[in-house]
Amino acid sequence: MKAQADEFDIFSTMGDLAGKVEEGQGFDILEMYKTALTIRLFEEKVDWLFARGKLGGTTHLCIGQEAVAVGVMEALRPDDYIVSTHRGHGHLIARGAEITKIFSELLGKREGYCKGRGGTQHLSVMPLNFLGTNGITGGGLPIATGAGLSIKLSGEDRVAVCFFGEGASNQGTFHESLNMASAWDLPVVYVCENNMYAMSTRFTKVSRFDDVALRAAAFGIPSVIVDGMDVVKVAENARTMVHKVREGTGPVLIEAKTYRFCGHSKSDARVYRSREQESEWKDKDPLVKMEATLLEKISHGELEHVRRSVKSMIEDSYTEAERGADPDIKDAMEGVYAEREALIS
Amino acid sequence: MQKGKLSYRKAIYNALDHVMERDEKVVFMGEDITEYGGAFGVSSDLCRKHPGRVIATPISEGGFTGAAVGLSMTGYRVIIEIMFMDFITLAADQIINHAANVHYMYGGQVKCPLVIRTPAGGYRGYGPSHSKSMENFFMSVPGLKIVAPSTALDAYGCLVSAVYDNNPVLFVEHKLLYNIEEDAYPKRLEAIPLGKARVARAGADVTVVSHSYGVQLSMEAAKELEKEGVDVELIDIRTLKPLDMAAIEASVKKTGRLVYVEEGDTFGGIGSEVVSGIVERCLPYLDGRVLRVGKPEVPIPASMVAERFILPDTGRIKEAVKKSLSWK
């Protein structure tokens, strides 16, 4: 069943949001494209590495979902907090994390952001206020909410952005977090990347509705549904929502309708969805859309130059990361506990 | 200086008041801890003394524990109260997968100074979901410290230290301890380093080790045993993790005998760890059966009569101590 937005008062108050935004104003499409392309080529490289057994564990690629990460980050300041998910490489790259250091982390190298201890699903970059990717579905929701509480207690005008998937919206932490954020007017921007499938389970098989945004209404949280395949639409809505949250009016929820072109993780034969559906969504490839926009301003040759330079940057970064040091036993054993403060009485 | 006696409850209150007074970055969260004063009356009027930093949460243990993790990762020192230790299961993911891991798994980039205060224990007829001592559940969580003091002075000192530790600390308070009192109000309340055991009673014949309310029970048993000619050395380990094995080892090398007393399950309990550690370190010194007194594998029944069959008492401790005197 598909609910209509205007059936819900709180929901529909945000329906005219797009009208308040000047379309595409002030966005550097070329820069956003470079970032999205960096994510795409990084993920393709990771896919390639996994296929060749060069990486351990598993990986969750965000190919197809790049516009959400890029569009949301466009609306943020460096001092805003970000909490990510198991599918977090795009968020990291869009936030400005160094490609080499992400590769190092995935390779389990000492030079990685987390010394190789966290890997893909436990990757934080504190200098960027990136509080971490998260291996527990829904695990990041209360942490982002706590970051919002931290901002509120400190009386700052920062925001905390919490990425999560539609699958996580079935965890108790989602409901508990939205309830606290709403009750306490916390400056949190909840960003649902709705790619329709929680691993193999279609959202509509385990939920009454298609839209996660409807759930925000239950907590009195304004929400908006955006085309997650269109970076400009994501960025416009994110900018408006973030601005609203920064003014101190409490949390919001952005639901970006999107699609992961790959499987859930490295060992997914995608038996739960049709090739036709995949092909329909691939026709909405956010990068193709950006390229079309760009080609109105730059030549094919210039675009090709961009592609080549991003590609070689990814390759160079990987080569450098691969040359890094493996951890020794000391690296593996130390750091379980943080050092304590001087005793006080 | 305050007059009168210092209760365990008041000691915890004083510690909370002190750290919040001293440091604007200390926040206290939990259910019913503002006007109501906390389910066991610990927080009392703290919300009026520290407005805005004593936060009454919804009944969302997983949610507010996670929020406390986010708060502590962004520069605050957070104390949360889980109303009954049994409810900590609802917050387990945030404690085990997040709070305890963040420092290590993020390569030392971020700390999680979080104290999880929680009343534990039975003997009150609360039944299976409000009576457990679950310290042992958390013994195998790297990055998490566990403290379970048995006296008012230790409660104060360990809580202040726990708040200023930069790691998550599970702080276990037994419900029957809240009303115990120090004989005289101490001149000075001091922080006590975590990881240090305390010799609660010096003795020569048998080393009894315990924590939390078990120390009180063991002390009573020791006093009765003294009349029967058995001289017990009672060690209050206070901090379960990191565990002060050196203190236990020194005592066992002196007495040659060991009994562990705890309210939680014997199987997989703290005593199992202590006994294993002692066997590894000083087997040749042992001069009698090594025994554990704890709870059998059964949920805690609501009937206070039935409950008494399940939980340790001084009779069972005395029996174990006497058995430990020989190999029979």
GROMACS .gro file of C-alpha atoms in nm, chain A:
model
  345
    1MET     CA    1   0.000   0.000   0.000
    2LYS     CA    2   0.120   0.345  -0.080
    3ALA     CA    3   0.013   0.621   0.154
    4GLN     CA    4  -0.038   0.965   0.012
    5ALA     CA    5   0.165   1.235   0.172
    6ASP     CA    6  -0.127   1.472   0.211
    7GLU     CA    7  -0.316   1.226   0.429
    8PHE     CA    8  -0.084   1.329   0.707
    9ASP     CA    9  -0.089   1.680   0.840
   10ILE     CA   10   0.258   1.696   0.981
   11PHE     CA   11   0.396   1.528   0.678
   12SER     CA   12   0.222   1.754   0.432
   13THR     CA   13   0.343   2.071   0.599
   14MET     CA   14   0.674   1.980   0.441
   15GLY     CA   15   0.516   1.907   0.105
   16ASP     CA   16   0.570   2.262  -0.019
   17LEU     CA   17   0.931   2.254   0.084
   18ALA     CA   18   1.062   2.235  -0.270
   19GLY     CA   19   0.887   2.562  -0.350
   20LYS     CA   20   1.097   2.744  -0.089
   21VAL     CA   21   1.420   2.631  -0.246
   22GLU     CA   22   1.576   2.807  -0.536
   23GLU     CA   23   1.647   2.524  -0.771
   24GLY     CA   24   2.009   2.433  -0.808
   25GLN     CA   25   2.125   2.767  -0.672
   26GLY     CA   26   2.479   2.781  -0.554
   27PHE     CA   27   2.571   2.420  -0.619
   28ASP     CA   28   2.895   2.338  -0.794
   29ILE     CA   29   2.779   2.044  -1.003
   30LEU     CA   30   3.131   1.970  -1.125
   31GLU     CA   31   3.263   1.938  -0.772
   32MET     CA   32   2.969   1.723  -0.667
   33TYR     CA   33   3.022   1.508  -0.974
   34LYS     CA   34   3.390   1.461  -0.892
   35THR     CA   35   3.297   1.345  -0.544
   36ALA     CA   36   3.025   1.111  -0.667
   37LEU     CA   37   3.261   0.970  -0.926
   38THR     CA   38   3.529   0.921  -0.662
   39ILE     CA   39   3.280   0.719  -0.458
   40ARG     CA   40   3.175   0.514  -0.763
   41LEU     CA   41   3.530   0.433  -0.871
   42PHE     CA   42   3.642   0.369  -0.514
   43GLU     CA   43   3.358   0.118  -0.468
   44GLU     CA   44   3.436  -0.047  -0.803
   45LYS     CA   45   3.796  -0.085  -0.693
   46VAL     CA   46   3.685  -0.235  -0.361
   47ASP     CA   47   3.459  -0.477  -0.549
   48TRP     CA   48   3.751  -0.574  -0.768
   49LEU     CA   49   3.977  -0.626  -0.467
   50PHE     CA   50   3.723  -0.848  -0.294
   51ALA     CA   51   3.675  -1.057  -0.605
   52ARG     CA   52   4.049  -1.120  -0.597
   53GLY     CA   53   4.063  -1.204  -0.229
   54LYS     CA   54   4.271  -0.901  -0.138
   55LEU     CA   55   4.037  -0.787   0.140
   56GLY     CA   56   3.908  -0.976   0.443
   57GLY     CA   57   3.562  -0.982   0.594
   58THR     CA   58   3.280  -0.844   0.386
   59THR     CA   59   3.188  -0.520   0.220
   60HIS     CA   60   2.870  -0.324   0.150
   61LEU     CA   61   2.898  -0.109  -0.160
   62CYS     CA   62   2.692   0.204  -0.217
   63ILE     CA   63   2.713   0.209  -0.596
   64GLY     CA   64   2.390   0.373  -0.712
   65GLN     CA   65   2.340   0.565  -0.387
   66GLU     CA   66   2.618   0.824  -0.433
   67ALA     CA   67   2.384   1.121  -0.479
   68VAL     CA   68   2.249   1.088  -0.124
   69ALA     CA   69   2.589   1.108   0.043
   70VAL     CA   70   2.710   1.390  -0.182
   71GLY     CA   71   2.388   1.591  -0.165
   72VAL     CA   72   2.357   1.573   0.214
   73MET     CA   73   2.723   1.658   0.281
   74GLU     CA   74   2.687   1.960   0.055
   75ALA     CA   75   2.452   2.108   0.316
   76LEU     CA   76   2.685   2.059   0.615
   77ARG     CA   77   2.952   2.254   0.795
   78PRO     CA   78   3.284   2.103   0.906
   79ASP     CA   79   3.176   2.112   1.271
   80ASP     CA   80   2.857   1.911   1.216
   81TYR     CA   81   2.857   1.551   1.339
   82ILE     CA   82   2.793   1.255   1.113
   83VAL     CA   83   2.696   0.900   1.204
   84SER     CA   84   2.703   0.646   0.924
   85THR     CA   85   2.603   0.288   0.854
   86HIS     CA   86   2.752  -0.041   0.739
   87ARG     CA   87   2.730   0.102   0.385
   88GLY     CA   88   2.939   0.404   0.469
   89HIS     CA   89   3.223   0.448   0.216
   90GLY     CA   90   3.022   0.709   0.025
   91HIS     CA   91   2.956   0.909   0.341
   92LEU     CA   92   3.325   0.904   0.430
   93ILE     CA   93   3.438   1.014   0.086
   94ALA     CA   94   3.172   1.284   0.054
   95ARG     CA   95   3.278   1.415   0.396
   96GLY     CA   96   3.632   1.452   0.267
   97ALA     CA   97   3.810   1.153   0.418
   98GLU     CA   98   4.139   1.065   0.246
   99ILE     CA   99   4.103   0.784  -0.004
  100THR     CA  100   4.442   0.637   0.084
  101LYS     CA  101   4.358   0.617   0.452
  102ILE     CA  102   4.022   0.453   0.381
  103PHE     CA  103   4.195   0.194   0.163
  104SER     CA  104   4.454   0.144   0.440
  105GLU     CA  105   4.176   0.079   0.689
  106LEU     CA  106   4.003  -0.168   0.459
  107LEU     CA  107   4.334  -0.343   0.405
  108GLY     CA  108   4.386  -0.364   0.782
  109LYS     CA  109   4.699  -0.151   0.764
  110ARG     CA  110   4.851   0.045   1.049
  111GLU     CA  111   4.809   0.370   0.853
  112GLY     CA  112   4.432   0.332   0.838
  113TYR     CA  113   4.213   0.583   1.018
  114CYS     CA  114   4.153   0.326   1.292
  115LYS     CA  115   4.490   0.149   1.266
  116GLY     CA  116   4.322  -0.134   1.078
  117ARG     CA  117   4.114  -0.235   1.379
  118GLY     CA  118   3.780  -0.108   1.258
  119GLY     CA  119   3.774  -0.193   0.889
  120THR     CA  120   3.483  -0.102   0.670
  121GLN     CA  121   3.206  -0.121   0.929
  122HIS     CA  122   3.376   0.053   1.220
  123LEU     CA  123   3.546   0.349   1.064
  124SER     CA  124   3.551   0.687   1.233
  125VAL     CA  125   3.738   1.003   1.137
  126MET     CA  126   3.715   1.227   1.440
  127PRO     CA  127   3.893   1.530   1.285
  128LEU     CA  128   3.602   1.540   1.039
  129ASN     CA  129   3.348   1.486   1.322
  130PHE     CA  130   3.264   1.161   1.150
  131LEU     CA  131   3.161   0.947   1.447
  132GLY     CA  132   3.177   0.623   1.257
  133THR     CA  133   3.034   0.372   1.020
  134ASN     CA  134   2.845   0.107   1.217
  135GLY     CA  135   2.821  -0.269   1.194
  136ILE     CA  136   2.495  -0.296   1.388
  137THR     CA  137   2.183  -0.211   1.189
  138GLY     CA  138   2.022   0.076   1.380
  139GLY     CA  139   2.318   0.101   1.617
  140GLY     CA  140   2.409   0.451   1.506
  141LEU     CA  141   2.065   0.604   1.557
  142PRO     CA  142   2.089   0.662   1.934
  143ILE     CA  143   2.453   0.766   1.906
  144ALA     CA  144   2.363   1.041   1.660
  145THR     CA  145   2.079   1.136   1.891
  146GLY     CA  146   2.331   1.164   2.174
  147ALA     CA  147   2.552   1.382   1.956
  148GLY     CA  148   2.245   1.600   1.906
  149LEU     CA  149   2.195   1.615   2.282
  150SER     CA  150   2.561   1.711   2.319
  151ILE     CA  151   2.514   2.003   2.077
  152LYS     CA  152   2.199   2.113   2.256
  153LEU     CA  153   2.360   2.100   2.601
  154SER     CA  154   2.655   2.299   2.471
  155GLY     CA  155   2.423   2.560   2.318
  156GLU     CA  156   2.585   2.533   1.975
  157ASP     CA  157   2.427   2.568   1.631
  158ARG     CA  158   2.580   2.252   1.491
  159VAL     CA  159   2.369   1.962   1.370
  160ALA     CA  160   2.411   1.585   1.394
  161VAL     CA  161   2.334   1.391   1.078
  162CYS     CA  162   2.232   1.030   1.110
  163PHE     CA  163   2.234   0.808   0.804
  164PHE     CA  164   2.037   0.485   0.828
  165GLY     CA  165   1.863   0.247   0.595
  166GLU     CA  166   1.494   0.167   0.571
  167GLY     CA  167   1.576  -0.169   0.729
  168ALA     CA  168   1.702   0.006   1.043
  169SER     CA  169   1.367   0.181   1.078
  170ASN     CA  170   1.231  -0.152   1.202
  171GLN     CA  171   1.474  -0.156   1.493
  172GLY     CA  172   1.361  -0.031   1.834
  173THR     CA  173   1.650   0.215   1.836
  174PHE     CA  174   1.489   0.405   1.548
  175HIS     CA  175   1.169   0.464   1.740
  176GLU     CA  176   1.345   0.532   2.070
  177SER     CA  177   1.583   0.778   1.904
  178LEU     CA  178   1.322   0.973   1.711
  179ASN     CA  179   1.109   0.992   2.021
  180MET     CA  180   1.390   1.135   2.235
  181ALA     CA  181   1.502   1.377   1.964
  182SER     CA  182   1.151   1.503   1.921
  183ALA     CA  183   1.071   1.522   2.293
  184TRP     CA  184   1.390   1.720   2.357
  185ASP     CA  185   1.403   1.923   2.031
  186LEU     CA  186   1.744   1.788   1.941
  187PRO     CA  187   1.929   1.918   1.634
  188VAL     CA  188   1.940   1.588   1.447
  189VAL     CA  189   1.889   1.535   1.076
  190TYR     CA  190   1.782   1.175   1.023
  191VAL     CA  191   1.863   1.069   0.667
  192CYS     CA  192   1.700   0.748   0.556
  193GLU     CA  193   1.859   0.591   0.251
  194ASN     CA  194   1.566   0.382   0.138
  195ASN     CA  195   1.706   0.135  -0.113
  196MET     CA  196   1.400  -0.087  -0.061
  197TYR     CA  197   1.588  -0.398   0.047
  198ALA     CA  198   1.723  -0.481   0.393
  199MET     CA  199   1.972  -0.737   0.272
  200SER     CA  200   1.719  -0.951   0.082
  201THR     CA  201   1.399  -0.841   0.254
  202ARG     CA  202   1.184  -0.594   0.065
  203PHE     CA  203   1.064  -0.320   0.297
  204THR     CA  204   0.701  -0.363   0.195
  205LYS     CA  205   0.709  -0.728   0.303
  206VAL     CA  206   0.784  -0.625   0.661
  207SER     CA  207   0.612  -0.287   0.675
  208ARG     CA  208   0.261  -0.158   0.601
  209PHE     CA  209   0.389   0.132   0.391
  210ASP     CA  210   0.653   0.214   0.130
  211ASP     CA  211   0.767   0.526   0.307
  212VAL     CA  212   0.978   0.554   0.619
  213ALA     CA  213   0.896   0.926   0.630
  214LEU     CA  214   0.545   0.842   0.743
  215ARG     CA  215   0.689   0.711   1.066
  216ALA     CA  216   0.837   1.051   1.146
  217ALA     CA  217   0.485   1.189   1.167
  218ALA     CA  218   0.419   0.965   1.466
  219PHE     CA  219   0.688   1.158   1.654
  220GLY     CA  220   0.584   1.500   1.527
  221ILE     CA  221   0.901   1.519   1.322
  222PRO     CA  222   0.881   1.707   0.991
  223SER     CA  223   0.996   1.495   0.701
  224VAL     CA  224   1.049   1.510   0.330
  225ILE     CA  225   1.082   1.245   0.062
  226VAL     CA  226   1.340   1.321  -0.204
  227ASP     CA  227   1.458   1.156  -0.524
  228GLY     CA  228   1.781   1.004  -0.399
  229MET     CA  229   1.904   0.957  -0.755
  230ASP     CA  230   1.916   1.332  -0.813
  231VAL     CA  231   2.203   1.502  -0.636
  232VAL     CA  232   2.062   1.852  -0.678
  233LYS     CA  233   1.726   1.759  -0.530
  234VAL     CA  234   1.897   1.589  -0.237
  235ALA     CA  235   2.123   1.888  -0.181
  236GLU     CA  236   1.839   2.141  -0.207
  237ASN     CA  237   1.622   1.958   0.043
  238ALA     CA  238   1.913   1.883   0.273
  239ARG     CA  239   2.012   2.249   0.275
  240THR     CA  240   1.661   2.357   0.369
  241MET     CA  241   1.622   2.088   0.634
  242VAL     CA  242   1.965   2.147   0.786
  243HIS     CA  243   1.898   2.520   0.798
  244LYS     CA  244   1.571   2.454   0.979
  245VAL     CA  245   1.742   2.225   1.232
  246ARG     CA  246   2.021   2.476   1.287
  247GLU     CA  247   1.761   2.731   1.390
  248GLY     CA  248   1.678   2.507   1.685
  249THR     CA  249   1.333   2.384   1.595
  250GLY     CA  250   1.412   2.019   1.657
  251PRO     CA  251   1.483   1.715   1.443
  252VAL     CA  252   1.382   1.642   1.085
  253LEU     CA  253   1.383   1.335   0.865
  254ILE     CA  254   1.484   1.317   0.502
  255GLU     CA  255   1.394   1.001   0.315
  256ALA     CA  256   1.594   0.954  -0.003
  257LYS     CA  257   1.450   0.697  -0.241
  258THR     CA  258   1.748   0.520  -0.386
  259TYR     CA  259   1.880   0.186  -0.504
  260ARG     CA  260   2.196  -0.011  -0.460
  261PHE     CA  261   2.311  -0.134  -0.799
  262CYS     CA  262   2.514  -0.415  -0.637
  263GLY     CA  263   2.404  -0.686  -0.399
  264HIS     CA  264   2.386  -0.634  -0.023
  265SER     CA  265   2.737  -0.760   0.039
  266LYS     CA  266   3.007  -0.945  -0.148
  267SER     CA  267   2.821  -1.277  -0.157
  268ASP     CA  268   2.477  -1.179  -0.281
  269ALA     CA  269   2.331  -1.335  -0.598
  270ARG     CA  270   2.032  -1.095  -0.580
  271VAL     CA  271   1.769  -1.369  -0.614
  272TYR     CA  272   1.512  -1.149  -0.440
  273ARG     CA  273   1.483  -0.883  -0.710
  274SER     CA  274   1.437  -0.887  -1.083
  275ARG     CA  275   1.690  -0.790  -1.345
  276GLU     CA  276   1.415  -0.569  -1.495
  277GLN     CA  277   1.385  -0.375  -1.172
  278GLU     CA  278   1.761  -0.335  -1.157
  279SER     CA  279   1.768  -0.209  -1.511
  280GLU     CA  280   1.490   0.044  -1.444
  281TRP     CA  281   1.687   0.189  -1.156
  282LYS     CA  282   2.014   0.186  -1.346
  283ASP     CA  283   1.843   0.410  -1.599
  284LYS     CA  284   1.823   0.664  -1.315
  285ASP     CA  285   2.199   0.644  -1.247
  286PRO     CA  286   2.278   0.964  -1.055
  287LEU     CA  287   2.617   0.998  -1.222
  288VAL     CA  288   2.469   0.978  -1.572
  289LYS     CA  289   2.225   1.252  -1.475
  290MET     CA  290   2.508   1.471  -1.348
  291GLU     CA  291   2.711   1.407  -1.660
  292ALA     CA  292   2.419   1.518  -1.877
  293THR     CA  293   2.395   1.842  -1.680
  294LEU     CA  294   2.767   1.898  -1.700
  295LEU     CA  295   2.782   1.838  -2.073
  296GLU     CA  296   2.568   2.147  -2.119
  297LYS     CA  297   2.865   2.343  -1.986
  298ILE     CA  298   3.177   2.141  -2.058
  299SER     CA  299   3.295   1.927  -2.347
  300HIS     CA  300   3.314   1.550  -2.366
  301GLY     CA  301   3.689   1.585  -2.365
  302GLU     CA  302   3.686   1.782  -2.042
  303LEU     CA  303   3.454   1.527  -1.881
  304GLU     CA  304   3.681   1.246  -1.992
  305HIS     CA  305   3.973   1.429  -1.838
  306VAL     CA  306   3.787   1.444  -1.507
  307ARG     CA  307   3.714   1.072  -1.525
  308ARG     CA  308   4.075   0.987  -1.601
  309SER     CA  309   4.213   1.201  -1.321
  310VAL     CA  310   3.975   1.055  -1.060
  311LYS     CA  311   4.052   0.705  -1.183
  312SER     CA  312   4.426   0.755  -1.154
  313MET     CA  313   4.388   0.916  -0.810
  314ILE     CA  314   4.202   0.604  -0.691
  315GLU     CA  315   4.470   0.375  -0.834
  316ASP     CA  316   4.754   0.580  -0.686
  317SER     CA  317   4.581   0.588  -0.348
  318TYR     CA  318   4.539   0.214  -0.348
  319THR     CA  319   4.900   0.156  -0.448
  320GLU     CA  320   5.016   0.379  -0.165
  321ALA     CA  321   4.784   0.212   0.087
  322GLU     CA  322   4.900  -0.135  -0.015
  323ARG     CA  323   5.259  -0.037   0.057
  324GLY     CA  324   5.165   0.043   0.418
  325ALA     CA  325   5.266  -0.157   0.723
  326ASP     CA  326   5.076  -0.450   0.865
  327PRO     CA  327   5.006  -0.423   1.238
  328ASP     CA  328   5.234  -0.609   1.477
  329ILE     CA  329   5.123  -0.792   1.791
  330LYS     CA  330   5.157  -0.475   1.996
  331ASP     CA  331   4.919  -0.290   1.763
  332ALA     CA  332   4.671  -0.573   1.797
  333MET     CA  333   4.685  -0.583   2.176
  334GLU     CA  334   4.706  -0.221   2.284
  335GLY     CA  335   4.437   0.044   2.319
  336VAL     CA  336   4.159  -0.167   2.467
  337TYR     CA  337   4.133   0.092   2.743
  338ALA     CA  338   4.183   0.466   2.721
  339GLU     CA  339   4.417   0.619   2.974
  340ARG     CA  340   4.243   0.759   3.276
  341GLU     CA  341   4.244   1.115   3.406
  342ALA     CA  342   4.446   1.208   3.712
  343LEU     CA  343   4.260   1.096   4.022
  344ILE     CA  344   4.057   1.364   4.186
  345SER     CA  345   3.887   1.364   4.521
   0.00000   0.00000   0.00000
